[in-house]
């Protein structure tokens, strides 16, 4: 089996380009003008909930569905005017595919090889190499309908690869798989990427895509909100937050320390919000040690509220403020924190401002900083933030994150 496929189209041309791609079904607008660029050799994660338009877009790119407007090119081929050439460069794996009950695994692949005009010893060698690749060599003589769901998914991938395409379109390839099978499938995708294939993988299991994708596009209600490399997308649309721990001297009140911190950070233009995550002394927790009343300290509700590092250093810091206790309510502010420790959650826009700038500004204000760390930045957060902040906007700088590189958000 060859390890690379000769490239079609002009040298350096992206594997996939769409311009204002649209598709309607009656009154339903499934795609509302998508502009997307997928470089050659990329593993492009196509993210979106059910009904976002992912399958519609992939079917258009595979030449199985006519667009209602706009254009799309795959390996330099127009998906509408040059549809006959698409099967040679594309391998398409739908989210669900039927099997022929009366065929063995080898007969199944031989049948699809013949559909592409592949026969004889060369076709059999390729078939056997693919069965080794997807770890089904020991199932070659078994009936297809006797395979497990995970094995059928791997067979479907072998079927999509039988003609050695340049581009693979995989629609929810991990759907319905158990955790072990999903891990195996991720490894397969990494192997294919190492072979030089361009892959577009749609999914709503965001944590899996973050493990192996080089690029990502967030699709919502037929609109591509943001597209680019993984780093570009996370940097552009994630909520950037810092968790800061301040030492409260014995003679100081936590409220006064918090006020000084807010005043100091207000001079940094990139800081958008400062929230008090926890106060360690009982001064603001009331006589019963419960939640403070309408004051400075409170349960953190920002993006950094969940996921605090338990047991940081020697101060005995416990769960993050805002984490549910055994009774289902929020933890009291400061519960689980060592004496004299105040936690801040600082949201900032990034750019030239770094954690070092935040730390330095607090130190300049005479505050004792014991811990500074950035929190957040997951693909799940990027998706939620993109939907919340970009879905209702006509234009956004974040949506143009990779203009000319990884694509942009489609307009109406």
Short mmCIF file of C-alpha atoms in Angstrom, two decimals:
data_model
loop_
_atom_site.label_atom_id
_atom_site.label_comp_id
_atom_site.label_asym_id
_atom_site.label_seq_id
_atom_site.Cartn_x
_atom_site.Cartn_y
_atom_site.Cartn_z
CA UNK A 1 0.00 0.00 0.00
CA UNK A 2 1.44 3.35 -0.94
CA UNK A 3 2.19 5.79 1.84
CA UNK A 4 1.27 8.90 -0.12
CA UNK A 5 -1.09 9.76 -2.92
CA UNK A 6 -0.05 11.97 -5.83
CA UNK A 7 -1.63 15.38 -5.37
CA UNK A 8 -4.26 16.61 -7.78
CA UNK A 9 -4.80 20.28 -8.52
CA UNK A 10 -2.26 23.08 -8.52
CA UNK A 11 0.81 22.68 -6.29
CA UNK A 12 0.19 24.25 -2.89
CA UNK A 13 -3.55 24.45 -3.45
CA UNK A 14 -5.61 23.58 -0.34
CA UNK A 15 -7.29 20.20 -0.29
CA UNK A 16 -10.73 21.74 0.26
CA UNK A 17 -12.03 25.25 -0.40
CA UNK A 18 -15.63 26.43 -0.04
CA UNK A 19 -16.97 29.89 -0.82
CA UNK A 20 -20.39 30.98 0.40
CA UNK A 21 -21.54 27.34 0.31
CA UNK A 22 -25.29 27.08 0.81
CA UNK A 23 -27.91 24.36 0.95
CA UNK A 24 -31.62 24.60 1.64
CA UNK A 25 -34.23 21.88 2.09
CA UNK A 26 -37.54 23.58 1.45
CA UNK A 27 -37.69 26.37 4.00
CA UNK A 28 -34.87 24.93 6.09
CA UNK A 29 -31.47 26.53 5.54
CA UNK A 30 -29.02 23.74 6.36
CA UNK A 31 -25.93 25.68 5.23
CA UNK A 32 -26.00 29.45 5.36
CA UNK A 33 -22.91 30.46 3.41
CA UNK A 34 -19.79 28.59 4.52
CA UNK A 35 -16.26 29.80 3.77
CA UNK A 36 -13.79 27.09 4.67
CA UNK A 37 -10.20 26.22 3.79
CA UNK A 38 -8.64 22.85 4.66
CA UNK A 39 -4.89 22.67 3.93
CA UNK A 40 -3.38 19.52 2.46
CA UNK A 41 -2.33 17.04 5.12
CA UNK A 42 -4.57 18.59 7.79
CA UNK A 43 -6.77 16.69 10.20
CA UNK A 44 -9.75 19.01 10.28
CA UNK A 45 -12.25 18.60 13.11
CA UNK A 46 -15.75 19.58 12.04
CA UNK A 47 -17.55 20.41 15.28
CA UNK A 48 -21.23 20.99 15.83
CA UNK A 49 -24.33 19.60 17.52
CA UNK A 50 -26.80 17.37 15.72
CA UNK A 51 -28.55 19.41 13.04
CA UNK A 52 -25.71 21.91 12.65
CA UNK A 53 -25.18 20.97 8.99
CA UNK A 54 -22.07 18.79 9.23
CA UNK A 55 -23.44 15.83 7.28
CA UNK A 56 -24.96 18.12 4.63
CA UNK A 57 -21.59 19.78 4.08
CA UNK A 58 -19.72 16.48 3.88
CA UNK A 59 -22.23 15.05 1.40
CA UNK A 60 -21.76 18.09 -0.82
CA UNK A 61 -17.98 17.74 -0.66
CA UNK A 62 -18.34 14.05 -1.56
CA UNK A 63 -20.42 14.94 -4.62
CA UNK A 64 -23.54 13.25 -3.26
CA UNK A 65 -25.60 16.40 -2.85
CA UNK A 66 -26.00 19.51 -4.99
CA UNK A 67 -25.33 22.82 -3.26
CA UNK A 68 -28.06 25.45 -3.47
CA UNK A 69 -25.52 28.21 -3.84
CA UNK A 70 -21.85 29.06 -3.62
CA UNK A 71 -19.04 26.75 -4.65
CA UNK A 72 -16.77 24.04 -3.29
CA UNK A 73 -13.58 22.53 -4.64
CA UNK A 74 -11.85 19.34 -3.50
CA UNK A 75 -8.32 18.72 -4.78
CA UNK A 76 -8.97 21.40 -7.36
CA UNK A 77 -12.18 19.76 -8.63
CA UNK A 78 -15.44 21.68 -8.61
CA UNK A 79 -17.96 19.48 -6.78
CA UNK A 80 -20.74 20.52 -9.17
CA UNK A 81 -19.08 20.80 -12.58
CA UNK A 82 -16.42 18.10 -12.15
CA UNK A 83 -18.34 15.61 -10.06
CA UNK A 84 -17.21 12.63 -12.14
CA UNK A 85 -13.63 13.10 -10.96
CA UNK A 86 -14.45 13.22 -7.25
CA UNK A 87 -14.65 9.47 -6.53
CA UNK A 88 -11.01 9.08 -7.47
CA UNK A 89 -9.75 11.61 -4.91
CA UNK A 90 -12.29 11.25 -2.09
CA UNK A 91 -12.98 8.49 0.41
CA UNK A 92 -16.31 9.05 2.16
CA UNK A 93 -17.40 7.24 5.30
CA UNK A 94 -20.98 8.05 6.37
CA UNK A 95 -22.11 7.94 9.96
CA UNK A 96 -24.00 4.75 9.20
CA UNK A 97 -23.56 2.35 6.30
CA UNK A 98 -25.26 -0.86 5.37
CA UNK A 99 -23.48 -4.16 4.82
CA UNK A 100 -24.15 -7.15 2.61
CA UNK A 101 -25.07 -10.03 4.87
CA UNK A 102 -23.92 -12.75 2.49
CA UNK A 103 -20.37 -11.45 1.96
CA UNK A 104 -17.20 -12.15 3.89
CA UNK A 105 -14.86 -9.32 4.84
CA UNK A 106 -12.53 -10.00 1.90
CA UNK A 107 -15.43 -10.35 -0.54
CA UNK A 108 -16.84 -7.06 0.71
CA UNK A 109 -13.60 -5.19 0.01
CA UNK A 110 -13.07 -6.99 -3.30
CA UNK A 111 -16.52 -5.85 -4.40
CA UNK A 112 -15.76 -2.19 -3.66
CA UNK A 113 -12.30 -2.47 -5.22
CA UNK A 114 -13.95 -3.69 -8.40
CA UNK A 115 -16.30 -0.69 -8.32
CA UNK A 116 -13.18 1.47 -8.69
CA UNK A 117 -11.78 -0.74 -11.44
CA UNK A 118 -9.25 -2.44 -9.17
CA UNK A 119 -8.78 -6.17 -9.80
CA UNK A 120 -6.10 -8.82 -9.79
CA UNK A 121 -3.05 -9.31 -7.56
CA UNK A 122 -2.49 -5.56 -6.98
CA UNK A 123 -6.04 -5.14 -5.67
CA UNK A 124 -5.68 -8.17 -3.39
CA UNK A 125 -2.39 -6.87 -2.01
CA UNK A 126 -3.99 -3.52 -1.26
CA UNK A 127 -6.98 -5.23 0.35
CA UNK A 128 -4.74 -7.31 2.60
CA UNK A 129 -2.63 -4.28 3.54
CA UNK A 130 -5.76 -2.37 4.52
CA UNK A 131 -7.01 -5.25 6.64
CA UNK A 132 -3.69 -5.16 8.48
CA UNK A 133 -3.98 -1.38 8.87
CA UNK A 134 -7.45 -1.55 10.44
CA UNK A 135 -6.57 -4.67 12.46
CA UNK A 136 -9.07 -6.97 10.74
CA UNK A 137 -6.66 -9.41 9.10
CA UNK A 138 -7.79 -12.19 11.43
CA UNK A 139 -11.42 -11.54 10.44
CA UNK A 140 -10.85 -11.78 6.69
CA UNK A 141 -12.97 -14.91 6.25
CA UNK A 142 -15.81 -13.93 8.59
CA UNK A 143 -19.24 -12.77 7.44
CA UNK A 144 -19.59 -9.00 7.57
CA UNK A 145 -22.86 -9.11 9.50
CA UNK A 146 -21.16 -11.07 12.30
CA UNK A 147 -18.74 -8.22 13.08
CA UNK A 148 -19.15 -5.95 16.09
CA UNK A 149 -20.04 -2.28 15.62
CA UNK A 150 -16.43 -1.24 16.11
CA UNK A 151 -15.18 -3.80 13.59
CA UNK A 152 -17.78 -2.63 11.05
CA UNK A 153 -16.56 0.95 11.53
CA UNK A 154 -12.99 -0.15 10.83
CA UNK A 155 -14.17 -2.11 7.79
CA UNK A 156 -15.96 1.01 6.60
CA UNK A 157 -12.72 2.94 6.86
CA UNK A 158 -10.91 0.24 4.85
CA UNK A 159 -13.66 0.49 2.24
CA UNK A 160 -13.18 4.28 2.04
CA UNK A 161 -9.42 3.74 1.55
CA UNK A 162 -9.56 0.94 -1.01
CA UNK A 163 -8.80 3.25 -3.96
CA UNK A 164 -6.09 5.23 -2.09
CA UNK A 165 -7.87 8.62 -2.03
CA UNK A 166 -6.18 11.88 -1.13
CA UNK A 167 -9.01 13.19 1.06
CA UNK A 168 -11.05 11.29 3.64
CA UNK A 169 -14.44 12.60 4.76
CA UNK A 170 -15.41 10.83 7.99
CA UNK A 171 -18.88 11.57 9.34
CA UNK A 172 -19.09 10.79 13.09
CA UNK A 173 -16.67 7.84 12.78
CA UNK A 174 -16.66 7.18 16.54
CA UNK A 175 -20.43 7.22 16.91
CA UNK A 176 -21.69 4.26 18.93
CA UNK A 177 -18.23 2.92 19.73
CA UNK A 178 -17.16 1.87 23.20
CA UNK A 179 -14.18 3.70 24.80
CA UNK A 180 -11.63 1.08 23.74
CA UNK A 181 -12.86 1.13 20.13
CA UNK A 182 -12.75 4.95 20.07
CA UNK A 183 -9.13 4.88 21.22
CA UNK A 184 -8.30 2.41 18.43
CA UNK A 185 -10.05 4.63 15.89
CA UNK A 186 -8.08 7.68 17.03
CA UNK A 187 -4.86 5.77 16.50
CA UNK A 188 -5.99 4.83 13.00
CA UNK A 189 -6.64 8.48 12.19
CA UNK A 190 -3.17 9.40 13.41
CA UNK A 191 -1.67 6.73 11.16
CA UNK A 192 -3.59 8.03 8.16
CA UNK A 193 -2.43 11.58 8.88
CA UNK A 194 1.16 10.31 9.02
CA UNK A 195 0.62 8.82 5.56
CA UNK A 196 -0.13 12.28 4.21
CA UNK A 197 -3.89 11.99 3.89
CA UNK A 198 -6.13 15.01 4.41
CA UNK A 199 -8.95 14.17 6.81
CA UNK A 200 -12.17 15.97 7.69
CA UNK A 201 -13.68 14.36 10.79
CA UNK A 202 -17.07 15.47 12.05
CA UNK A 203 -18.04 14.87 15.64
CA UNK A 204 -19.75 16.27 18.70
CA UNK A 205 -17.35 14.42 21.03
CA UNK A 206 -15.06 17.41 21.34
CA UNK A 207 -12.47 15.95 23.69
CA UNK A 208 -11.60 13.27 21.12
CA UNK A 209 -11.04 15.77 18.33
CA UNK A 210 -8.73 17.83 20.54
CA UNK A 211 -6.41 14.82 20.81
CA UNK A 212 -5.51 14.55 17.14
CA UNK A 213 -6.86 17.46 15.04
CA UNK A 214 -4.54 20.05 13.59
CA UNK A 215 -7.40 22.33 12.50
CA UNK A 216 -10.96 22.83 13.67
CA UNK A 217 -14.16 24.48 12.46
CA UNK A 218 -17.15 25.23 14.70
CA UNK A 219 -20.47 24.87 12.88
CA UNK A 220 -23.73 26.10 14.39
CA UNK A 221 -27.11 26.26 12.65
CA UNK A 222 -25.53 26.12 9.24
CA UNK A 223 -22.94 28.81 9.91
CA UNK A 224 -19.22 28.29 10.31
CA UNK A 225 -18.54 30.49 13.32
CA UNK A 226 -14.77 30.10 13.38
CA UNK A 227 -12.15 28.06 11.56
CA UNK A 228 -8.40 27.71 11.80
CA UNK A 229 -5.62 25.76 13.43
CA UNK A 230 -6.41 24.31 16.84
CA UNK A 231 -4.15 26.86 18.54
CA UNK A 232 -5.65 29.79 16.61
CA UNK A 233 -9.22 28.82 17.41
CA UNK A 234 -8.53 28.26 21.11
CA UNK A 235 -6.63 31.54 21.37
CA UNK A 236 -9.34 33.49 19.53
CA UNK A 237 -12.55 32.29 21.15
CA UNK A 238 -11.74 30.73 24.49
CA UNK A 239 -12.38 32.49 27.75
CA UNK A 240 -8.89 33.15 29.07
CA UNK A 241 -8.84 33.16 32.84
CA UNK A 242 -6.19 33.18 35.52
CA UNK A 243 -6.56 31.74 39.02
CA UNK A 244 -4.63 33.87 41.51
CA UNK A 245 -4.06 33.03 45.17
CA UNK A 246 -3.25 35.98 47.45
CA UNK A 247 -1.98 35.69 51.00
CA UNK A 248 -4.09 37.77 53.39
CA UNK A 249 -1.87 39.10 56.23
CA UNK A 250 -3.29 38.52 59.74
CA UNK A 251 -4.08 42.20 60.30
CA UNK A 252 -5.78 42.72 56.90
CA UNK A 253 -9.37 42.07 55.97
CA UNK A 254 -10.00 39.85 52.91
CA UNK A 255 -12.42 42.45 51.56
CA UNK A 256 -9.77 45.14 51.67
CA UNK A 257 -7.23 42.88 49.96
CA UNK A 258 -9.78 42.02 47.27
CA UNK A 259 -10.51 45.70 46.70
CA UNK A 260 -6.79 46.51 46.32
CA UNK A 261 -6.41 43.62 43.85
CA UNK A 262 -9.36 44.82 41.77
CA UNK A 263 -8.01 48.36 41.76
CA UNK A 264 -4.55 47.19 40.69
CA UNK A 265 -5.83 44.96 37.88
CA UNK A 266 -8.23 47.63 36.62
CA UNK A 267 -5.20 49.44 35.20
CA UNK A 268 -4.59 46.54 32.79
CA UNK A 269 -6.82 47.23 29.75
CA UNK A 270 -7.04 43.54 28.80
CA UNK A 271 -8.57 42.49 32.13
CA UNK A 272 -12.33 42.21 31.64
CA UNK A 273 -13.51 40.81 34.97
CA UNK A 274 -12.20 40.03 38.43
CA UNK A 275 -14.18 37.69 40.63
CA UNK A 276 -13.49 36.62 44.18
CA UNK A 277 -13.28 32.86 44.25
CA UNK A 278 -12.70 32.18 47.94
CA UNK A 279 -11.72 33.88 51.18
CA UNK A 280 -10.01 31.86 53.84
CA UNK A 281 -10.87 33.81 56.94
CA UNK A 282 -14.25 33.68 58.62
CA UNK A 283 -14.71 37.45 58.50
CA UNK A 284 -16.87 37.31 55.37
CA UNK A 285 -18.53 33.94 55.94
CA UNK A 286 -20.84 34.98 58.76
CA UNK A 287 -21.05 33.55 62.24
CA UNK A 288 -22.18 30.10 61.07
CA UNK A 289 -19.45 29.82 58.47
CA UNK A 290 -21.97 29.81 55.62
CA UNK A 291 -21.89 31.71 52.33
CA UNK A 292 -21.10 35.40 52.69
CA UNK A 293 -23.95 37.80 52.40
CA UNK A 294 -23.96 39.92 49.30
CA UNK A 295 -20.40 41.05 49.73
CA UNK A 296 -17.04 40.80 48.08
CA UNK A 297 -16.47 37.10 48.43
CA UNK A 298 -18.69 34.55 46.77
CA UNK A 299 -18.72 31.30 44.88
CA UNK A 300 -16.85 31.57 41.63
CA UNK A 301 -19.03 31.25 38.58
CA UNK A 302 -16.49 32.06 35.89
CA UNK A 303 -14.88 29.53 33.56
CA UNK A 304 -12.19 28.76 36.10
CA UNK A 305 -14.63 27.81 38.85
CA UNK A 306 -14.45 24.10 38.10
CA UNK A 307 -11.17 22.31 37.89
CA UNK A 308 -9.14 23.99 40.61
CA UNK A 309 -6.02 22.08 41.44
CA UNK A 310 -6.59 20.30 44.79
CA UNK A 311 -3.68 20.23 47.15
CA UNK A 312 -1.63 22.96 45.51
CA UNK A 313 1.57 23.51 47.47
CA UNK A 314 1.41 23.11 51.24
CA UNK A 315 -1.48 25.46 51.99
CA UNK A 316 -4.09 22.70 51.93
CA UNK A 317 -6.19 24.28 49.18
CA UNK A 318 -9.16 22.06 48.45
CA UNK A 319 -11.99 22.09 45.93
CA UNK A 320 -12.69 25.22 43.92
CA UNK A 321 -15.26 27.60 45.30
CA UNK A 322 -18.57 26.97 43.59
CA UNK A 323 -18.12 23.20 43.52
CA UNK A 324 -21.17 21.41 44.87
CA UNK A 325 -21.01 19.98 48.37
CA UNK A 326 -22.67 16.78 49.51
CA UNK A 327 -25.97 18.59 49.95
CA UNK A 328 -26.00 19.79 46.36
CA UNK A 329 -25.47 23.48 47.19
CA UNK A 330 -22.40 25.61 46.49
CA UNK A 331 -19.47 25.38 48.82
CA UNK A 332 -19.10 28.22 51.27
CA UNK A 333 -16.58 30.75 50.07
CA UNK A 334 -13.20 29.78 51.40
CA UNK A 335 -14.18 26.25 52.39
CA UNK A 336 -11.22 23.93 51.94
CA UNK A 337 -8.69 26.77 51.66
CA UNK A 338 -5.88 27.34 54.09
CA UNK A 339 -6.00 30.29 56.54
CA UNK A 340 -5.32 33.67 55.04
CA UNK A 341 -5.65 32.68 51.36
CA UNK A 342 -7.84 34.61 48.94
CA UNK A 343 -8.59 33.29 45.45
CA UNK A 344 -9.27 35.54 42.47
CA UNK A 345 -10.59 34.51 39.05
CA UNK A 346 -9.31 37.02 36.51
CA UNK A 347 -10.74 37.03 32.98
CA UNK A 348 -8.49 38.71 30.44
CA UNK A 349 -8.46 39.21 26.69
CA UNK A 350 -4.92 38.01 26.15
CA UNK A 351 -2.80 39.54 23.45
CA UNK A 352 0.25 41.26 24.96
CA UNK A 353 -1.05 40.71 28.50
CA UNK A 354 0.30 37.56 30.13
CA UNK A 355 0.17 35.92 33.53
CA UNK A 356 3.45 37.64 34.29
CA UNK A 357 1.83 41.05 33.75
CA UNK A 358 -1.03 40.17 36.10
CA UNK A 359 1.39 38.92 38.73
CA UNK A 360 3.63 41.97 38.42
CA UNK A 361 0.72 44.41 38.75
CA UNK A 362 -0.47 42.73 41.95
CA UNK A 363 3.04 42.68 43.42
CA UNK A 364 3.48 46.38 42.57
CA UNK A 365 0.32 47.03 44.58
CA UNK A 366 1.98 45.45 47.63
CA UNK A 367 -0.04 42.22 47.52
CA UNK A 368 1.47 38.82 48.34
CA UNK A 369 0.92 36.43 45.43
CA UNK A 370 1.37 32.74 46.21
CA UNK A 371 0.04 31.16 43.02
CA UNK A 372 -0.86 32.23 39.46
CA UNK A 373 -2.01 29.84 36.75
CA UNK A 374 -4.09 30.04 33.61
CA UNK A 375 -7.23 27.94 33.52
CA UNK A 376 -9.66 27.01 30.76
CA UNK A 377 -8.79 26.70 27.11
CA UNK A 378 -10.52 23.39 26.33
CA UNK A 379 -12.20 22.73 22.99
CA UNK A 380 -15.53 22.40 24.81
CA UNK A 381 -15.13 25.91 26.21
CA UNK A 382 -14.16 27.26 22.80
CA UNK A 383 -17.28 25.74 21.28
CA UNK A 384 -19.59 27.09 23.96
CA UNK A 385 -18.00 30.52 23.88
CA UNK A 386 -18.15 30.67 20.07
CA UNK A 387 -21.84 29.81 20.09
CA UNK A 388 -22.61 32.29 22.88
CA UNK A 389 -20.57 35.20 21.54
CA UNK A 390 -20.51 34.72 17.76
CA UNK A 391 -23.70 32.95 16.73
CA UNK A 392 -25.82 36.09 16.87
CA UNK A 393 -23.25 38.42 15.34
CA UNK A 394 -22.88 39.40 11.70
CA UNK A 395 -19.14 39.80 12.01
CA UNK A 396 -16.49 39.09 14.58
CA UNK A 397 -12.69 39.39 14.62
CA UNK A 398 -12.49 35.96 16.21
CA UNK A 399 -14.41 34.47 13.31
CA UNK A 400 -11.73 35.66 10.92
CA UNK A 401 -8.97 34.01 12.95
CA UNK A 402 -7.31 32.22 10.07
CA UNK A 403 -8.27 34.23 7.03
CA UNK A 404 -6.19 32.98 4.17
CA UNK A 405 -4.86 30.08 6.28
CA UNK A 406 -7.51 27.96 7.88
CA UNK A 407 -10.69 29.58 6.64
CA UNK A 408 -13.21 31.91 8.16
CA UNK A 409 -16.80 32.09 9.20
CA UNK A 410 -19.41 32.11 6.49
CA UNK A 411 -21.59 35.14 5.96
CA UNK A 412 -25.25 35.18 5.06
#
